[in-house]
Short mmCIF file of C-alpha atoms in Angstrom, two decimals:
data_model
loop_
_atom_site.label_atom_id
_atom_site.label_comp_id
_atom_site.label_asym_id
_atom_site.label_seq_id
_atom_site.Cartn_x
_atom_site.Cartn_y
_atom_site.Cartn_z
CA UNK A 1 -76.01 -21.34 33.40
CA UNK A 2 -74.92 -22.48 29.95
CA UNK A 3 -73.50 -19.01 29.31
CA UNK A 4 -71.42 -19.19 32.50
CA UNK A 5 -70.06 -22.64 31.60
CA UNK A 6 -69.21 -21.50 28.08
CA UNK A 7 -67.37 -18.42 29.39
CA UNK A 8 -65.45 -20.55 31.88
CA UNK A 9 -64.36 -22.96 29.13
CA UNK A 10 -63.24 -20.10 26.92
CA UNK A 11 -61.14 -18.65 29.72
CA UNK A 12 -59.58 -22.03 30.41
CA UNK A 13 -58.81 -22.58 26.73
CA UNK A 14 -57.32 -19.11 26.50
CA UNK A 15 -55.08 -19.78 29.49
CA UNK A 16 -53.93 -23.06 28.02
CA UNK A 17 -53.25 -21.41 24.64
CA UNK A 18 -51.34 -18.56 26.30
CA UNK A 19 -49.32 -21.03 28.33
CA UNK A 20 -48.48 -22.99 25.19
CA UNK A 21 -47.42 -19.80 23.39
CA UNK A 22 -45.17 -18.85 26.31
CA UNK A 23 -43.66 -22.31 26.38
CA UNK A 24 -43.11 -22.19 22.61
CA UNK A 25 -41.50 -18.76 22.94
CA UNK A 26 -39.18 -20.04 25.68
CA UNK A 27 -38.21 -23.01 23.51
CA UNK A 28 -37.60 -20.73 20.53
CA UNK A 29 -35.46 -18.43 22.65
CA UNK A 30 -33.52 -21.38 24.02
CA UNK A 31 -32.84 -22.63 20.49
CA UNK A 32 -31.92 -19.12 19.39
CA UNK A 33 -29.56 -18.82 22.35
CA UNK A 34 -27.80 -22.05 21.35
CA UNK A 35 -27.47 -20.82 17.77
CA UNK A 36 -26.02 -17.52 18.99
CA UNK A 37 -23.50 -19.31 21.20
CA UNK A 38 -22.46 -21.63 18.37
CA UNK A 39 -22.00 -18.72 15.95
CA UNK A 40 -20.17 -16.71 18.61
CA UNK A 41 -17.74 -19.61 19.12
CA UNK A 42 -17.10 -19.73 15.38
CA UNK A 43 -16.57 -15.97 15.17
CA UNK A 44 -14.34 -16.01 18.24
CA UNK A 45 -12.15 -18.67 16.64
CA UNK A 46 -11.87 -16.47 13.55
CA UNK A 47 -11.08 -13.44 15.71
CA UNK A 48 -8.45 -15.42 17.62
CA UNK A 49 -6.88 -16.35 14.30
CA UNK A 50 -6.70 -12.69 13.26
CA UNK A 51 -5.12 -11.74 16.59
CA UNK A 52 -2.55 -14.55 16.29
CA UNK A 53 -1.64 -13.47 12.76
CA UNK A 54 -1.02 -9.91 13.95
CA UNK A 55 1.10 -11.13 16.91
CA UNK A 56 3.10 -13.28 14.50
CA UNK A 57 3.86 -10.44 12.08
CA UNK A 58 4.49 -7.43 14.33
CA UNK A 59 7.98 -8.48 15.58
CA UNK A 60 9.19 -8.24 11.96
CA UNK A 61 7.93 -4.65 11.56
CA UNK A 62 10.11 -1.69 12.54
CA UNK A 63 9.50 2.02 13.07
CA UNK A 64 11.90 4.33 11.22
CA UNK A 65 12.71 7.98 11.95
CA UNK A 66 15.12 10.29 10.17
CA UNK A 67 16.21 13.65 11.56
CA UNK A 68 17.56 16.78 9.93
CA UNK A 69 20.44 18.95 11.02
CA UNK A 70 19.89 22.33 12.67
CA UNK A 71 21.90 25.46 11.94
CA UNK A 72 24.80 24.23 14.07
CA UNK A 73 25.08 21.12 11.92
CA UNK A 74 23.79 18.76 14.58
CA UNK A 75 20.56 16.83 14.50
CA UNK A 76 17.91 17.79 16.99
CA UNK A 77 16.64 14.88 19.07
CA UNK A 78 13.07 16.12 18.72
CA UNK A 79 13.15 17.18 15.08
CA UNK A 80 11.80 14.28 13.01
CA UNK A 81 12.02 14.95 9.30
CA UNK A 82 10.38 11.73 8.16
CA UNK A 83 8.77 8.77 9.89
CA UNK A 84 7.66 5.48 8.44
CA UNK A 85 7.95 1.74 8.80
CA UNK A 86 9.99 -1.13 7.46
CA UNK A 87 10.08 -4.92 7.31
CA UNK A 88 12.91 -7.18 8.49
CA UNK A 89 14.10 -9.77 5.99
CA UNK A 90 17.03 -12.14 5.89
CA UNK A 91 19.42 -12.86 3.05
CA UNK A 92 21.80 -15.67 3.87
CA UNK A 93 23.15 -14.85 7.32
CA UNK A 94 22.59 -11.10 6.93
CA UNK A 95 19.56 -9.04 7.84
CA UNK A 96 18.13 -5.98 6.14
CA UNK A 97 15.13 -3.71 6.48
CA UNK A 98 12.97 -3.16 3.42
CA UNK A 99 11.24 0.21 3.24
CA UNK A 100 10.46 3.10 0.88
CA UNK A 101 13.09 5.42 -0.48
CA UNK A 102 11.09 8.47 0.54
CA UNK A 103 11.07 7.27 4.18
CA UNK A 104 14.87 7.32 4.32
CA UNK A 105 14.78 10.69 2.53
CA UNK A 106 18.50 10.57 1.68
CA UNK A 107 19.36 10.91 5.36
CA UNK A 108 22.95 10.16 6.52
CA UNK A 109 23.38 6.84 8.33
CA UNK A 110 23.85 8.48 11.73
CA UNK A 111 20.46 10.20 11.42
CA UNK A 112 18.46 7.05 10.75
CA UNK A 113 16.90 5.41 13.81
CA UNK A 114 15.26 2.02 13.55
CA UNK A 115 13.02 0.93 16.43
CA UNK A 116 12.18 -2.74 16.93
CA UNK A 117 8.88 -3.86 18.40
CA UNK A 118 10.59 -4.79 21.69
CA UNK A 119 11.86 -1.21 22.11
CA UNK A 120 15.45 -1.73 20.98
CA UNK A 121 17.04 0.81 18.63
CA UNK A 122 19.37 -0.48 15.92
CA UNK A 123 21.63 1.41 13.55
CA UNK A 124 21.86 1.38 9.80
CA UNK A 125 25.11 0.03 8.34
CA UNK A 126 24.39 0.74 4.69
CA UNK A 127 21.52 2.20 2.68
CA UNK A 128 20.76 1.44 -0.97
CA UNK A 129 17.83 2.91 -2.90
CA UNK A 130 16.10 2.71 -6.26
CA UNK A 131 14.37 5.89 -7.44
CA UNK A 132 12.20 4.26 -10.12
CA UNK A 133 10.38 1.98 -7.65
CA UNK A 134 10.79 3.99 -4.40
CA UNK A 135 12.36 0.94 -2.76
CA UNK A 136 15.10 1.26 -0.14
CA UNK A 137 17.21 -1.39 1.57
CA UNK A 138 18.81 -0.71 4.95
CA UNK A 139 21.45 -3.22 5.96
CA UNK A 140 21.44 -3.70 9.74
CA UNK A 141 23.33 -5.74 12.31
CA UNK A 142 21.70 -6.88 15.53
CA UNK A 143 20.86 -10.03 17.41
CA UNK A 144 17.42 -11.57 17.91
CA UNK A 145 15.98 -10.15 14.70
CA UNK A 146 12.85 -11.88 13.40
CA UNK A 147 12.52 -11.93 9.59
CA UNK A 148 9.10 -11.78 7.96
CA UNK A 149 7.51 -14.62 6.04
CA UNK A 150 7.11 -13.91 2.34
CA UNK A 151 3.91 -14.68 0.44
CA UNK A 152 3.38 -15.21 -3.27
CA UNK A 153 2.20 -11.81 -4.44
CA UNK A 154 1.54 -13.17 -7.94
CA UNK A 155 -1.38 -15.14 -6.45
CA UNK A 156 -3.04 -12.16 -4.74
CA UNK A 157 -6.61 -11.57 -5.90
CA UNK A 158 -9.20 -8.84 -5.53
CA UNK A 159 -11.30 -9.40 -2.42
CA UNK A 160 -8.54 -11.08 -0.42
CA UNK A 161 -8.41 -9.95 3.22
CA UNK A 162 -5.22 -8.14 4.24
CA UNK A 163 -3.68 -6.25 7.16
CA UNK A 164 -1.46 -3.17 7.04
CA UNK A 165 1.08 -2.37 9.76
CA UNK A 166 2.96 0.90 10.01
CA UNK A 167 3.50 4.17 11.82
CA UNK A 168 0.69 6.52 10.74
CA UNK A 169 1.41 10.00 12.11
CA UNK A 170 4.29 8.50 14.11
CA UNK A 171 2.09 5.94 15.92
CA UNK A 172 4.25 2.85 15.52
CA UNK A 173 2.92 -0.72 15.21
CA UNK A 174 -0.56 0.44 14.16
CA UNK A 175 -2.60 -2.36 12.55
CA UNK A 176 -5.49 -1.86 10.11
CA UNK A 177 -7.63 -4.36 8.24
CA UNK A 178 -9.30 -4.46 4.83
CA UNK A 179 -9.27 -6.18 1.44
CA UNK A 180 -7.40 -6.02 -1.83
CA UNK A 181 -9.52 -3.55 -3.83
CA UNK A 182 -7.68 -3.87 -7.16
CA UNK A 183 -4.43 -5.12 -8.68
CA UNK A 184 -2.22 -3.73 -11.41
CA UNK A 185 -2.85 -0.05 -10.62
CA UNK A 186 -0.59 2.30 -12.61
CA UNK A 187 -0.36 5.76 -14.19
CA UNK A 188 -0.84 7.33 -10.75
CA UNK A 189 0.41 10.80 -9.86
CA UNK A 190 2.28 10.10 -6.63
CA UNK A 191 4.47 12.69 -4.92
CA UNK A 192 6.38 15.49 -6.51
CA UNK A 193 8.58 13.31 -8.70
CA UNK A 194 6.18 10.42 -9.20
CA UNK A 195 7.27 6.85 -9.79
CA UNK A 196 8.48 5.65 -13.15
CA UNK A 197 7.52 2.01 -12.61
CA UNK A 198 4.07 1.33 -11.18
CA UNK A 199 2.19 -1.90 -10.70
CA UNK A 200 0.40 -1.55 -7.37
CA UNK A 201 -2.05 -3.44 -5.26
CA UNK A 202 -4.88 -1.17 -4.14
CA UNK A 203 -6.32 -1.70 -0.67
CA UNK A 204 -8.97 -0.16 1.56
CA UNK A 205 -7.02 -1.10 4.71
CA UNK A 206 -6.46 2.30 6.33
CA UNK A 207 -3.12 3.76 5.22
CA UNK A 208 -2.02 7.22 6.34
CA UNK A 209 1.21 9.25 6.17
CA UNK A 210 3.74 7.20 8.13
CA UNK A 211 2.47 3.82 6.91
CA UNK A 212 4.99 3.93 4.08
CA UNK A 213 7.44 1.04 4.11
CA UNK A 214 5.27 -1.18 6.28
CA UNK A 215 3.92 -4.57 5.26
CA UNK A 216 0.64 -5.56 3.70
CA UNK A 217 0.13 -9.16 4.80
CA UNK A 218 -2.43 -11.90 4.33
CA UNK A 219 -4.36 -14.22 6.65
CA UNK A 220 -1.43 -16.66 6.64
CA UNK A 221 0.88 -14.04 8.16
CA UNK A 222 2.81 -13.65 4.90
CA UNK A 223 3.90 -10.29 3.53
CA UNK A 224 2.44 -9.71 0.07
CA UNK A 225 3.07 -5.97 -0.38
CA UNK A 226 5.13 -2.96 0.65
CA UNK A 227 2.79 -0.09 1.56
CA UNK A 228 3.92 2.92 -0.45
CA UNK A 229 1.32 5.60 -1.20
CA UNK A 230 -2.21 6.89 -0.75
CA UNK A 231 -4.69 8.70 -2.94
CA UNK A 232 -6.29 11.36 -0.76
CA UNK A 233 -8.00 14.72 -0.98
CA UNK A 234 -7.56 15.31 2.76
CA UNK A 235 -3.97 14.13 3.23
CA UNK A 236 -5.22 11.23 5.34
CA UNK A 237 -6.93 7.92 4.73
CA UNK A 238 -9.72 7.99 2.14
CA UNK A 239 -9.79 4.21 1.74
CA UNK A 240 -7.43 4.14 -1.25
CA UNK A 241 -3.92 2.93 -0.49
CA UNK A 242 -1.27 1.39 -2.72
CA UNK A 243 1.36 -1.28 -2.10
CA UNK A 244 4.20 -2.61 -4.24
CA UNK A 245 3.86 -6.40 -4.72
CA UNK A 246 6.45 -7.96 -2.44
CA UNK A 247 8.06 -10.08 -5.17
CA UNK A 248 8.86 -6.87 -7.06
CA UNK A 249 10.15 -5.03 -3.98
CA UNK A 250 12.33 -7.94 -2.87
CA UNK A 251 13.65 -8.41 -6.39
CA UNK A 252 14.86 -4.81 -6.33
CA UNK A 253 16.27 -5.24 -2.81
CA UNK A 254 18.23 -8.37 -3.66
CA UNK A 255 19.81 -6.73 -6.70
CA UNK A 256 20.74 -3.65 -4.69
CA UNK A 257 22.40 -5.79 -2.03
CA UNK A 258 24.27 -7.97 -4.51
CA UNK A 259 25.18 -5.44 -7.21
CA UNK A 260 24.53 -2.00 -5.77
CA UNK A 261 22.15 -1.26 -8.64
CA UNK A 262 19.07 -2.66 -10.35
CA UNK A 263 19.10 -4.44 -13.70
CA UNK A 264 15.65 -4.14 -15.25
CA UNK A 265 14.15 -7.32 -16.63
CA UNK A 266 13.90 -7.87 -20.39
CA UNK A 267 11.37 -10.06 -22.19
CA UNK A 268 12.07 -9.38 -25.84
CA UNK A 269 8.79 -8.72 -27.64
CA UNK A 270 7.59 -5.85 -29.80
CA UNK A 271 3.91 -5.10 -29.51
CA UNK A 272 1.17 -4.13 -31.94
CA UNK A 273 0.08 -0.59 -31.07
CA UNK A 274 -3.04 -0.98 -33.26
CA UNK A 275 -4.47 -3.89 -31.28
CA UNK A 276 -7.97 -2.80 -30.23
CA UNK A 277 -11.43 -4.21 -29.48
CA UNK A 278 -12.20 -4.90 -33.13
CA UNK A 279 -8.91 -6.74 -33.63
CA UNK A 280 -9.45 -8.71 -30.41
CA UNK A 281 -12.95 -9.75 -31.47
CA UNK A 282 -11.67 -10.83 -34.87
CA UNK A 283 -9.33 -13.41 -33.35
CA UNK A 284 -11.88 -14.67 -30.82
CA UNK A 285 -11.23 -12.51 -27.75
CA UNK A 286 -14.44 -10.99 -26.47
CA UNK A 287 -12.77 -7.82 -25.20
CA UNK A 288 -9.63 -5.88 -25.96
CA UNK A 289 -7.28 -7.19 -23.34
CA UNK A 290 -3.67 -8.21 -23.53
CA UNK A 291 -0.73 -7.17 -25.66
CA UNK A 292 -0.37 -8.55 -29.20
CA UNK A 293 3.11 -9.59 -30.24
CA UNK A 294 4.33 -8.08 -33.50
CA UNK A 295 7.99 -9.03 -33.25
CA UNK A 296 10.52 -11.11 -31.29
CA UNK A 297 14.07 -10.07 -30.39
CA UNK A 298 16.52 -12.78 -31.53
CA UNK A 299 18.14 -14.61 -28.63
CA UNK A 300 15.69 -13.11 -26.15
CA UNK A 301 13.80 -14.85 -23.32
CA UNK A 302 10.63 -14.56 -25.42
CA UNK A 303 12.25 -16.53 -28.24
CA UNK A 304 13.51 -19.15 -25.77
CA UNK A 305 9.96 -19.51 -24.42
CA UNK A 306 8.68 -20.03 -28.00
CA UNK A 307 6.49 -16.93 -28.01
CA UNK A 308 5.34 -16.25 -31.59
CA UNK A 309 4.29 -13.24 -33.63
CA UNK A 310 0.50 -12.97 -33.41
CA UNK A 311 0.30 -14.27 -29.84
CA UNK A 312 -1.69 -12.12 -27.43
CA UNK A 313 -0.15 -12.01 -23.96
CA UNK A 314 -3.12 -12.02 -21.57
CA UNK A 315 -1.46 -12.77 -18.24
CA UNK A 316 2.09 -12.30 -16.97
CA UNK A 317 3.39 -13.49 -13.60
CA UNK A 318 -0.15 -14.04 -12.36
CA UNK A 319 -1.42 -10.61 -13.39
CA UNK A 320 -3.97 -9.77 -16.04
CA UNK A 321 -2.43 -7.76 -18.90
CA UNK A 322 -4.66 -4.93 -20.07
CA UNK A 323 -2.42 -3.36 -22.71
CA UNK A 324 1.15 -2.80 -23.91
CA UNK A 325 2.12 -0.26 -21.25
CA UNK A 326 0.98 -2.46 -18.41
CA UNK A 327 3.01 -5.37 -19.76
CA UNK A 328 6.09 -3.15 -19.85
CA UNK A 329 5.55 -2.18 -16.20
CA UNK A 330 4.97 -5.77 -15.09
CA UNK A 331 8.07 -7.05 -16.88
CA UNK A 332 10.25 -4.23 -15.54
CA UNK A 333 9.29 -5.13 -11.97
CA UNK A 334 9.71 -8.89 -12.33
CA UNK A 335 12.65 -10.69 -10.74
CA UNK A 336 15.48 -12.14 -12.79
CA UNK A 337 16.54 -15.79 -12.66
CA UNK A 338 13.07 -17.00 -11.77
CA UNK A 339 10.56 -18.96 -13.81
CA UNK A 340 7.69 -16.66 -14.81
CA UNK A 341 4.33 -18.02 -15.99
CA UNK A 342 2.95 -16.37 -19.12
CA UNK A 343 -0.55 -16.92 -20.50
CA UNK A 344 -1.03 -16.33 -24.21
CA UNK A 345 -3.99 -16.53 -26.58
CA UNK A 346 -3.06 -18.44 -29.74
CA UNK A 347 -5.28 -19.97 -32.41
CA UNK A 348 -8.41 -19.52 -30.32
CA UNK A 349 -6.95 -21.14 -27.20
CA UNK A 350 -5.28 -19.99 -24.00
CA UNK A 351 -1.83 -21.51 -23.62
CA UNK A 352 0.58 -21.23 -20.69
CA UNK A 353 4.31 -20.74 -21.20
CA UNK A 354 7.24 -20.37 -18.81
CA UNK A 355 9.93 -17.75 -19.32
CA UNK A 356 13.08 -16.76 -17.45
CA UNK A 357 13.75 -13.06 -17.96
CA UNK A 358 17.16 -11.57 -18.64
CA UNK A 359 18.80 -8.27 -17.73
CA UNK A 360 17.90 -5.51 -20.18
CA UNK A 361 21.52 -4.35 -20.28
CA UNK A 362 22.54 -7.58 -22.06
CA UNK A 363 20.45 -6.52 -25.08
CA UNK A 364 21.40 -2.84 -25.05
CA UNK A 365 25.15 -3.20 -25.49
#
């Protein structure tokens, strides 16, 4: 009898315990469900933001096609020689499309077709290009054009999320997403002729042939770069794309529109070619970075900014300076008539200066 009672009690206790476990599991699942819903709402808001940014930017992006002439001297409607993208900007009351020189490919005006996002086709009035930077400006005339918002490319940092819009393989208005992988990329072998002046952003946002000339833009919907090139063993996207910082590209564009040519910026310092890790350590820098000033050009912007012999220039226009050659590239791509922040290392301290660069031609005559 006692055995039967004991067994009955054990079964009852087991049922109660099992019921409690099931109730606990249901409560845990209910709490988990609420957590999932809360996180999903947060992620959906973030996703909605990304979608809104893309909708905001796309009307300012154009698809560009150039055609070649056939043997009769006329262009074939189906023969596309080059395809790429461009960005609409406004200067005063005029509009222009910023793109890459290699997208235009020296095509005559009548063989350049520019497609807006709404399907309209507009014509090029004038084309100006700069070989050293691969920047091209196409002056256009049309109504209801939407210019892009411009970001501060000197503030772009590694890890920042970015979008790329372009026409990979002729597929216009294609959007990809990634991060800034590196800044200040240079000494790259790009194309047959290469580019003389290089100071690129590197991104893993998918860039393929046809993305050239399109924008690289940030989470605020601001253009920070002009997509220009890829590094690829396959000819397609390998996760390594390059963009010209937008301040540099627009600086070139504005000079082309105003003067028909580009005046390279001039700083006015000579640099110590023997500056190395040992020399850096001796003055208190823990690694060999920057460019050490060994001379100042009289009357130059550097003199006006009170740069001194012995200073080490560690940052220029928001970019870390690794060595002399990089400083030359950065300066050459900087805009004129704009205050540029310069960080120097002097007497064991980092000091910030402001300089306004001049045209190199003024000091060559």
